[in-house]
Structures are given as structure tokens and as C-alpha cells.
PDB file of C-alpha atoms in Angstrom:
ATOM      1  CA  UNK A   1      97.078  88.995 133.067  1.00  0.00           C
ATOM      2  CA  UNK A   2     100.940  89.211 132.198  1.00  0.00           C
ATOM      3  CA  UNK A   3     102.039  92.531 130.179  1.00  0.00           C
ATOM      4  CA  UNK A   4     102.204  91.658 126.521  1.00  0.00           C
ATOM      5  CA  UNK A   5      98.200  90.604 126.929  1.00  0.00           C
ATOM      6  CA  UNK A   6      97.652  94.325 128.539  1.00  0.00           C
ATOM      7  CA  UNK A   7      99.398  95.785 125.789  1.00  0.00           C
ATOM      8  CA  UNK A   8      97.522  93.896 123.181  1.00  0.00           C
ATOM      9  CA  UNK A   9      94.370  95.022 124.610  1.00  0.00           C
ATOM     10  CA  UNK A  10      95.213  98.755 124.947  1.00  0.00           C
ATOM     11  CA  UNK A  11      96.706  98.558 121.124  1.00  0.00           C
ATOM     12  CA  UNK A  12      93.366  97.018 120.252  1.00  0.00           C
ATOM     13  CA  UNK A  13      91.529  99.745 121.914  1.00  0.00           C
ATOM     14  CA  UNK A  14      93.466 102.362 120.360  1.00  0.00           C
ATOM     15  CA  UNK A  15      92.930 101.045 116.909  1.00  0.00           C
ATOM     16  CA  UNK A  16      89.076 100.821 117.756  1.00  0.00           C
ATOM     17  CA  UNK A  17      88.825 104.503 118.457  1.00  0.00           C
ATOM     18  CA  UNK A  18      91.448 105.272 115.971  1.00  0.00           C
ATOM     19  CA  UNK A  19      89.252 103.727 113.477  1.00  0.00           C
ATOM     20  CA  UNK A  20      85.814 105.047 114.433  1.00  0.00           C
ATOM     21  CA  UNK A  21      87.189 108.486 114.294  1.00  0.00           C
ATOM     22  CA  UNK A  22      88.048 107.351 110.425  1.00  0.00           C
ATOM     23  CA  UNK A  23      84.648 106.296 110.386  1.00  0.00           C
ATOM     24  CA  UNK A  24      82.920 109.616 111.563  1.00  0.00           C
ATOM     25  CA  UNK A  25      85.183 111.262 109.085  1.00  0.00           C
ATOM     26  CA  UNK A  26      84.724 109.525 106.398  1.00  0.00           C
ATOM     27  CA  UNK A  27      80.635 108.926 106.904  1.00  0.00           C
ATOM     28  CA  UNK A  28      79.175 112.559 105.144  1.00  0.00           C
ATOM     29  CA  UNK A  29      82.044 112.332 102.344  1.00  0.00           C
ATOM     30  CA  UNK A  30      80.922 108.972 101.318  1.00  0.00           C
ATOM     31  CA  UNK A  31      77.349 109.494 101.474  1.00  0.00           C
ATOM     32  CA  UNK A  32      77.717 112.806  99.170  1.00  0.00           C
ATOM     33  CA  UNK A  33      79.681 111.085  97.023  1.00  0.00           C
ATOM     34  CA  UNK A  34      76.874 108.076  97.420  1.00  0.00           C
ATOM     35  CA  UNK A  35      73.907 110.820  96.402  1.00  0.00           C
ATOM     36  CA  UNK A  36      75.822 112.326  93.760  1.00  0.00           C
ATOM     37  CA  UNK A  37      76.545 108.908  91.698  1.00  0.00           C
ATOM     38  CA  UNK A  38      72.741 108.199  92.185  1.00  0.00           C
ATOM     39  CA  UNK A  39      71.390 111.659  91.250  1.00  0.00           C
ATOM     40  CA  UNK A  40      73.530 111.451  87.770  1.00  0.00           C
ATOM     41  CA  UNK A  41      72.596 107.414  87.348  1.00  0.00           C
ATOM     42  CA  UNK A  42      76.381 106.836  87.789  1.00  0.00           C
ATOM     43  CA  UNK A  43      76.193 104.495  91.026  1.00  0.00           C
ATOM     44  CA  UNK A  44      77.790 101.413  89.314  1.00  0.00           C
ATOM     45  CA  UNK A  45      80.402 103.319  87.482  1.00  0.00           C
ATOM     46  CA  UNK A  46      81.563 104.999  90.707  1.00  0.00           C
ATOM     47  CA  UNK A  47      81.667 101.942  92.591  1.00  0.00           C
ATOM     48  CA  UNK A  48      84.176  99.941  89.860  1.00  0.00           C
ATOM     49  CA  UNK A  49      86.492 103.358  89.701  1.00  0.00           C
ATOM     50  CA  UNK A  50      86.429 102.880  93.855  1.00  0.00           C
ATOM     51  CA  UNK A  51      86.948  99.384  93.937  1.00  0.00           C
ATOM     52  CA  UNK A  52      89.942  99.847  90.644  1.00  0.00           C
ATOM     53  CA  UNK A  53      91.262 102.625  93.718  1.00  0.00           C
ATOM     54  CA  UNK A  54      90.619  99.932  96.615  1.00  0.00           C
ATOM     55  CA  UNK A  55      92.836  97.444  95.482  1.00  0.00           C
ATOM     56  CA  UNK A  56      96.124 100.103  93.877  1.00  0.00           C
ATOM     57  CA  UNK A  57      95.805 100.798  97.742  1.00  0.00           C
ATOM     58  CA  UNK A  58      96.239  97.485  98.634  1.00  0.00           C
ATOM     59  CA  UNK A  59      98.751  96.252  96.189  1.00  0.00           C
ATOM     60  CA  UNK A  60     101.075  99.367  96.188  1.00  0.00           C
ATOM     61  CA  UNK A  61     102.734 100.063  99.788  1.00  0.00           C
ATOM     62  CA  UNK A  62     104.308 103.600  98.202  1.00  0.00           C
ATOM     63  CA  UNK A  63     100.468 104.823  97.532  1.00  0.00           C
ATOM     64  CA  UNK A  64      99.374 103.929 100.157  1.00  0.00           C
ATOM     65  CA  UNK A  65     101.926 105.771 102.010  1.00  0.00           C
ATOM     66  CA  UNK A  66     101.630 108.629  99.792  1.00  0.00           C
ATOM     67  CA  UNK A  67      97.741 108.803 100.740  1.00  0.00           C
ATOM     68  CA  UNK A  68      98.571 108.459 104.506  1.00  0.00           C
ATOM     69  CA  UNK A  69     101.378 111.098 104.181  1.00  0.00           C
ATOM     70  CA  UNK A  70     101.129 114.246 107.063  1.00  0.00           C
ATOM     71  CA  UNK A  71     104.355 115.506 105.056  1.00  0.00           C
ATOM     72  CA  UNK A  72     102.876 116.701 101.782  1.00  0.00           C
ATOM     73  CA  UNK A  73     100.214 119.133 101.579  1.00  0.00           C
ATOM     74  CA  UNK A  74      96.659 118.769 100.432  1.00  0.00           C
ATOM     75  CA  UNK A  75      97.194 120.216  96.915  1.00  0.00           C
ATOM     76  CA  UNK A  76     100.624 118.941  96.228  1.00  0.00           C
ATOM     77  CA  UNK A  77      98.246 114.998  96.234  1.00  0.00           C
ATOM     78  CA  UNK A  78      95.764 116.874  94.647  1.00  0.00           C
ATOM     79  CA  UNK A  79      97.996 117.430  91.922  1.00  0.00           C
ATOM     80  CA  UNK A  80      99.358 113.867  91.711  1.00  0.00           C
ATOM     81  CA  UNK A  81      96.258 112.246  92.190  1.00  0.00           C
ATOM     82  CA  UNK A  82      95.112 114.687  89.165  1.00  0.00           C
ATOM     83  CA  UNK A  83      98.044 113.751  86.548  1.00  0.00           C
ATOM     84  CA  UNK A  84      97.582 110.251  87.898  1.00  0.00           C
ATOM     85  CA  UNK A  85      93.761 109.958  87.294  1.00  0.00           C
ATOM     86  CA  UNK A  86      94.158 111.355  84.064  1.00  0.00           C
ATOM     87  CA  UNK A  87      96.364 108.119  82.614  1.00  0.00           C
ATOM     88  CA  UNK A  88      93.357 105.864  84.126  1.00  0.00           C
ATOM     89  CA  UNK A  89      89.943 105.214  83.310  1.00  0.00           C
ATOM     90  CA  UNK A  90      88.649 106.748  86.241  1.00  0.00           C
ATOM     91  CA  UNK A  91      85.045 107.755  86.181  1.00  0.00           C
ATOM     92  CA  UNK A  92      85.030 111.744  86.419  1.00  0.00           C
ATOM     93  CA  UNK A  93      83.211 112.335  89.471  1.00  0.00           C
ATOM     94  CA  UNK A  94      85.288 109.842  90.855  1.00  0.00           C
ATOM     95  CA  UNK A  95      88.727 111.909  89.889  1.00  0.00           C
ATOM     96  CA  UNK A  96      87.258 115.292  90.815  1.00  0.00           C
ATOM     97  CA  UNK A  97      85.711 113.831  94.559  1.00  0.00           C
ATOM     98  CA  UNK A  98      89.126 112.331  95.165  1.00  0.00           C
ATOM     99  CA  UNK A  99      90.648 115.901  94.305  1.00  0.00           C
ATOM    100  CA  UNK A 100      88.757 117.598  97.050  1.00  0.00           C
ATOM    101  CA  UNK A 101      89.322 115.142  99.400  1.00  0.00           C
ATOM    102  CA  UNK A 102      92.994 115.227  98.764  1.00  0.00           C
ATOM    103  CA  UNK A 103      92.460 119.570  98.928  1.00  0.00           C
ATOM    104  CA  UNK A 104      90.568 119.005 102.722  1.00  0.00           C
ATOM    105  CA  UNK A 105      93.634 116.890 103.567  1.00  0.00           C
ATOM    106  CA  UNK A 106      91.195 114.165 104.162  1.00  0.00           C
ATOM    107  CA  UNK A 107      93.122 110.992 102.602  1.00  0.00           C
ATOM    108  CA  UNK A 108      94.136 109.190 105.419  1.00  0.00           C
ATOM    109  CA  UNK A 109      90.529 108.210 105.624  1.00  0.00           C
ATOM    110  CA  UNK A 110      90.203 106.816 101.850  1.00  0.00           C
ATOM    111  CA  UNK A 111      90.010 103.166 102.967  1.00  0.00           C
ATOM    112  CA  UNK A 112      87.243 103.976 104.914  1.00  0.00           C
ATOM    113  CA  UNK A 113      85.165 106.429 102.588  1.00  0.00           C
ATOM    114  CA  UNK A 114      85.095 103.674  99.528  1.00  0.00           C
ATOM    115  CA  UNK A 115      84.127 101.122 102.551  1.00  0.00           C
ATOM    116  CA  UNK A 116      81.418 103.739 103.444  1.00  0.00           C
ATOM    117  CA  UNK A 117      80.429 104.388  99.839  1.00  0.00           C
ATOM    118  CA  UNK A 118      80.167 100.796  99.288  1.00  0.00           C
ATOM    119  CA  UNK A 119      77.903  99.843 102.177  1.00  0.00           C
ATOM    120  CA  UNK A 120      75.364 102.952 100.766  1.00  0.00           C
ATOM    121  CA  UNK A 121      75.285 101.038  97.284  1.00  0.00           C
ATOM    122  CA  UNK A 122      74.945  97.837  98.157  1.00  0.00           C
ATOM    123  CA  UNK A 123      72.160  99.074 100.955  1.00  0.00           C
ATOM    124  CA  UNK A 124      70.561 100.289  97.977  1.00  0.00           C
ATOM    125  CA  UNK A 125      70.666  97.404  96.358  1.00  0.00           C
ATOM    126  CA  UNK A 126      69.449  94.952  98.847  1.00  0.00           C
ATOM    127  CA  UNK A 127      72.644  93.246  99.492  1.00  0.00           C
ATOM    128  CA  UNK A 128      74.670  92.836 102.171  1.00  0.00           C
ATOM    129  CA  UNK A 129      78.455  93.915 102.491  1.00  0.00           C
ATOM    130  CA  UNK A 130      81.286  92.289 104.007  1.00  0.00           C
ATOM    131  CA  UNK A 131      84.773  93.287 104.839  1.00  0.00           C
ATOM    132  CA  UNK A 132      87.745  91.084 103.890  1.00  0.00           C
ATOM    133  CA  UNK A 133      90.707  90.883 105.368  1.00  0.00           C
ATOM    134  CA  UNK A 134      93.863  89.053 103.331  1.00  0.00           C
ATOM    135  CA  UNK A 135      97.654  88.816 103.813  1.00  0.00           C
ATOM    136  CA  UNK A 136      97.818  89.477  99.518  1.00  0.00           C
ATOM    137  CA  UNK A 137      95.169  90.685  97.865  1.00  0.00           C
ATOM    138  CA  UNK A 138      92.873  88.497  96.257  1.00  0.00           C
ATOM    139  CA  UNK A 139      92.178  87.042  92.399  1.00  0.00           C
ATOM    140  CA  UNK A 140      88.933  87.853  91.181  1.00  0.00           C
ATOM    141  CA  UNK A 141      88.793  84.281  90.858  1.00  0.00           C
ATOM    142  CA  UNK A 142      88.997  83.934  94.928  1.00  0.00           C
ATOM    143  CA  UNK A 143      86.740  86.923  95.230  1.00  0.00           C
ATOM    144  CA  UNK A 144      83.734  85.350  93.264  1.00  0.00           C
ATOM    145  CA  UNK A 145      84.500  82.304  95.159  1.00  0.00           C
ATOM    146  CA  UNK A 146      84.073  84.028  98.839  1.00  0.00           C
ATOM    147  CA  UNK A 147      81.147  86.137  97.705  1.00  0.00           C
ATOM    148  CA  UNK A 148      79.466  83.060  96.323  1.00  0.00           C
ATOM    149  CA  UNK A 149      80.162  80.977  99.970  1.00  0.00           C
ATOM    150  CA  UNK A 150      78.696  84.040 101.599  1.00  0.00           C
ATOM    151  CA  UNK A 151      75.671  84.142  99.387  1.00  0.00           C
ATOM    152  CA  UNK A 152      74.829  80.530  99.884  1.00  0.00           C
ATOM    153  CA  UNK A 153      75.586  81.624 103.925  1.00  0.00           C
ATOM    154  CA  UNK A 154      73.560  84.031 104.230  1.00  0.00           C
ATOM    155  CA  UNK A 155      71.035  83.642 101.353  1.00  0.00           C
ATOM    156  CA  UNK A 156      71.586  87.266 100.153  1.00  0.00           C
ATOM    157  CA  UNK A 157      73.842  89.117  97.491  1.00  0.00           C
ATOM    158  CA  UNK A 158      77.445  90.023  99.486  1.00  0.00           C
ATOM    159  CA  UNK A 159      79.228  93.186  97.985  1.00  0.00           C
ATOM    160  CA  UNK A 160      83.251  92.495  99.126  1.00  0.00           C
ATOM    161  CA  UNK A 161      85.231  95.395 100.731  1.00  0.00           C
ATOM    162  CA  UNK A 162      88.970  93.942 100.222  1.00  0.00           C
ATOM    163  CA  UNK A 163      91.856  94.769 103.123  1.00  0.00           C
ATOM    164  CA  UNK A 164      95.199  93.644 102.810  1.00  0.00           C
ATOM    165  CA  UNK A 165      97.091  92.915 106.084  1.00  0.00           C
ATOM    166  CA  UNK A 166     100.549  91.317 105.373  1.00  0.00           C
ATOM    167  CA  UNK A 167     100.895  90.418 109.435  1.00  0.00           C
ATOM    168  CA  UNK A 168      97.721  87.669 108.778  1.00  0.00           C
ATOM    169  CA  UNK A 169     100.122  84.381 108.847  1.00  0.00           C
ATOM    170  CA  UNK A 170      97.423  82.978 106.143  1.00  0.00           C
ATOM    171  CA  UNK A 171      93.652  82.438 105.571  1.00  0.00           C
ATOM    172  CA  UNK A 172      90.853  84.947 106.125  1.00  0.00           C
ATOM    173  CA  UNK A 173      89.494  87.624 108.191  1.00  0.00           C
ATOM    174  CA  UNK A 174      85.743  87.766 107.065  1.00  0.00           C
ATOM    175  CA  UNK A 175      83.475  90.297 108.871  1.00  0.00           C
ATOM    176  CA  UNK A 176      79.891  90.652 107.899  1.00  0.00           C
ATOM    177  CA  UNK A 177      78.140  93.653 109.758  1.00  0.00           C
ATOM    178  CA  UNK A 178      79.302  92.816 113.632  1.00  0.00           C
ATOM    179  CA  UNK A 179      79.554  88.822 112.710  1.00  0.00           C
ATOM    180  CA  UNK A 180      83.262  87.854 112.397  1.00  0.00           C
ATOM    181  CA  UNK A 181      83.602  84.324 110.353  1.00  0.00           C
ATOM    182  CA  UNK A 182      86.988  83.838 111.189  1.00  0.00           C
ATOM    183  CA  UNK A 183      89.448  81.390 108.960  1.00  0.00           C
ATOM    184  CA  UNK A 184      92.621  83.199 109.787  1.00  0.00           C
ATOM    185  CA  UNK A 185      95.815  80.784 111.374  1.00  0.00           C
ATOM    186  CA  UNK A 186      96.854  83.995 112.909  1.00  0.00           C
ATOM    187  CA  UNK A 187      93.521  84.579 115.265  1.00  0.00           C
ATOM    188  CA  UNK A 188      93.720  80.628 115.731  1.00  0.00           C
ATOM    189  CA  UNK A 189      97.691  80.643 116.817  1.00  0.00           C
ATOM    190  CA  UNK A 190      96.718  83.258 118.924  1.00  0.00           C
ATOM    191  CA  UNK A 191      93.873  81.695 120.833  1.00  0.00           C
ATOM    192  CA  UNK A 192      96.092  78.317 121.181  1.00  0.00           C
ATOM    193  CA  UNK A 193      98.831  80.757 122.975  1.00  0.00           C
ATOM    194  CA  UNK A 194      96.346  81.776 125.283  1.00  0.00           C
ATOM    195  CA  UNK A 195      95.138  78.704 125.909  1.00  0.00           C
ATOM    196  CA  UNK A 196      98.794  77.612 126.756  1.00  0.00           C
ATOM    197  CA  UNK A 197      99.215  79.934 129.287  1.00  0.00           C
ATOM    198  CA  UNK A 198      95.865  78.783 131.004  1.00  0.00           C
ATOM    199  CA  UNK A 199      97.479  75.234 131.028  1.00  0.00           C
ATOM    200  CA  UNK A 200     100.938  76.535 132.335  1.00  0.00           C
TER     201      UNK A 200
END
């Protein structure tokens, strides 16, 4: 096995834990925040302000930044994220959860709370949930599309959790549960350059 392969493998392993300690963090706030919608009959109203959230995440690199940032303090984003809920439509217990998490200094883990959340309601619901991975986000036109082709897949309802990745050279990453269905040219480029070296 030559060096860049080792490295790949160890980067991959890092972002594995590195992601299931996101996971364990973000696991009780998303299921409060998933038995608080349902107590006060709010669970589809939460889920829209999430997903609205979701995808200003994906499509803007500075708030996304600003939500990863060790720099400024838990109730300096608090504050932000409080004048800049207040311009949007964003359901209340949605603005006031996303203040606390901001006060525990928890936002780093956002992604992975509204994938959490998510996952709960569509449980709930009897569907299945699938992540989706894109180098630009997707139109809703695209995203009926994909949950449709999963549907007929699969034969149940699929609720969407959208990723951006700008280093995907094009097509897909579609993960449902521990199934990948993988379109994406960069996964396929990489398994001809591996292939390449077999030959060589």
C-alpha cells in the first residue's frame, strides 16, 4: 500500500470518529427538540424552519464558518443568531432551541442535530430518511425528483437530509441508513485510480 492510500485511510478514520462524536453530541439535543415540537403539535413547522436553516448552511460558506467558529463565544452567536432569526420566519421554538445551543457552545454540531431531528420525524412518520451529498445544493425541483427515485426504490416515503461538498467532481452521494447508492464521478475516478495501480 503506497503512502497517499495510508493517508486516505487514516483521514477517513479520523473523520469517522470525528463525526460520531458529532453524533453522540448532537443525539439528546435533537431528540428534546424532537419531543418538544410533538408535545406542542409543532413537528412539521419545526422541521421546514430546520430544513430553511439546513440549506443557509449549505449555500453560505461565511455561516457556516460563523457556526463552526472556536473564536467567538457562545453568547456573542447567540446574539446574532437572535437579531438574525428575528428578520426570518423562523418557527419560535426553533429560534429559542438554536439560542441555547449557540449559549452551550454546541454549534459545530448543527448539521448533525437537524440530521438527528429529522430521522426522529420521519421515524415517526413511517418513512425512511436519506442523506444527500451534492457539490451545489440542490433545486427543489431535483429534490422531488431524488426523493421520488428513492420512493419507487425502496417502496417507502424518503425524507432528504441535503450536504453540500464542493470537492464531489459531480453527481451524487446518496446514503440510505448504512446502504450507499453511489452516482458520484468522484468515488468512480477514485476506484479507476486504484484499479490502475493494480494493473501497474
Amino acid at each position: 500500500m503506497d503512502e497517499e492510500a495510508g493517508g486516505n485511510q487514516e483521514g477517513d478514520a479520523a473523520l469517522a470518529a470525528q463525526n460520531s462524536v458529532l453524533v453522540q453530541i448532537a443525539r439528546p439535543y435533537a431528540s428534546a427538540l424532537f419531543d418538544l415540537a410533538e408535545s406542542e403539535n409543532q413537528l412539521a413547522s419545526v422541521e421546514t424552519s430546520l430544513s430553511d436553516i439546513s440549506r443557509l448552511i449549505g449555500e453560505s460558506d461565511d455561516f457556516a464558518r460563523f457556526l463552526r467558529s472556536p473564536v467567538i463565544t457562545g453568547d456573542a452567536k447567540a446574539d446574532a443568531l437572535g437579531a438574525l432569526l428575528a428578520k426570518a420566519t423562523t418557527n419560535s421554538l426553533v429560534a429559542n432551541f438554536l439560542k441555547l445551543v449557540a449559549k452551550n457552545g454546541r454549534l459545530f454540531a448543527l448539521d448533525q442535530i437537524i440530521v438527528g431531528f429529522r430521522e426522529l420525524a420521519a421515524k415517526a412518520r413511517g418513512e425512511v430518511t436519506a442523506d444527500v451529498t451534492s457539490a451545489t445544493p440542490l433545486t427543489g425541483a431535483q429534490v422531488a425528483d431524488l426523493a421520488e427515485t428513492l420512493k419507487a426504490k425502496i417502496g417507502k416515503t424518503v425524507t432528504l437530509n441535503q450536504f453540500v461538498d464542493s470537492s464531489l467532481i459531480g453527481g451524487l452521494q446518496v446514503k440510505v441508513g448504512s446502504q450507499m447508492i453511489d452516482s458520484s464521478l468522484k468515488t468512480k475516478l477514485a476506484a479507476m485510480k486504484i484499479a490502475m495501480k493494480e494493473v501497474g
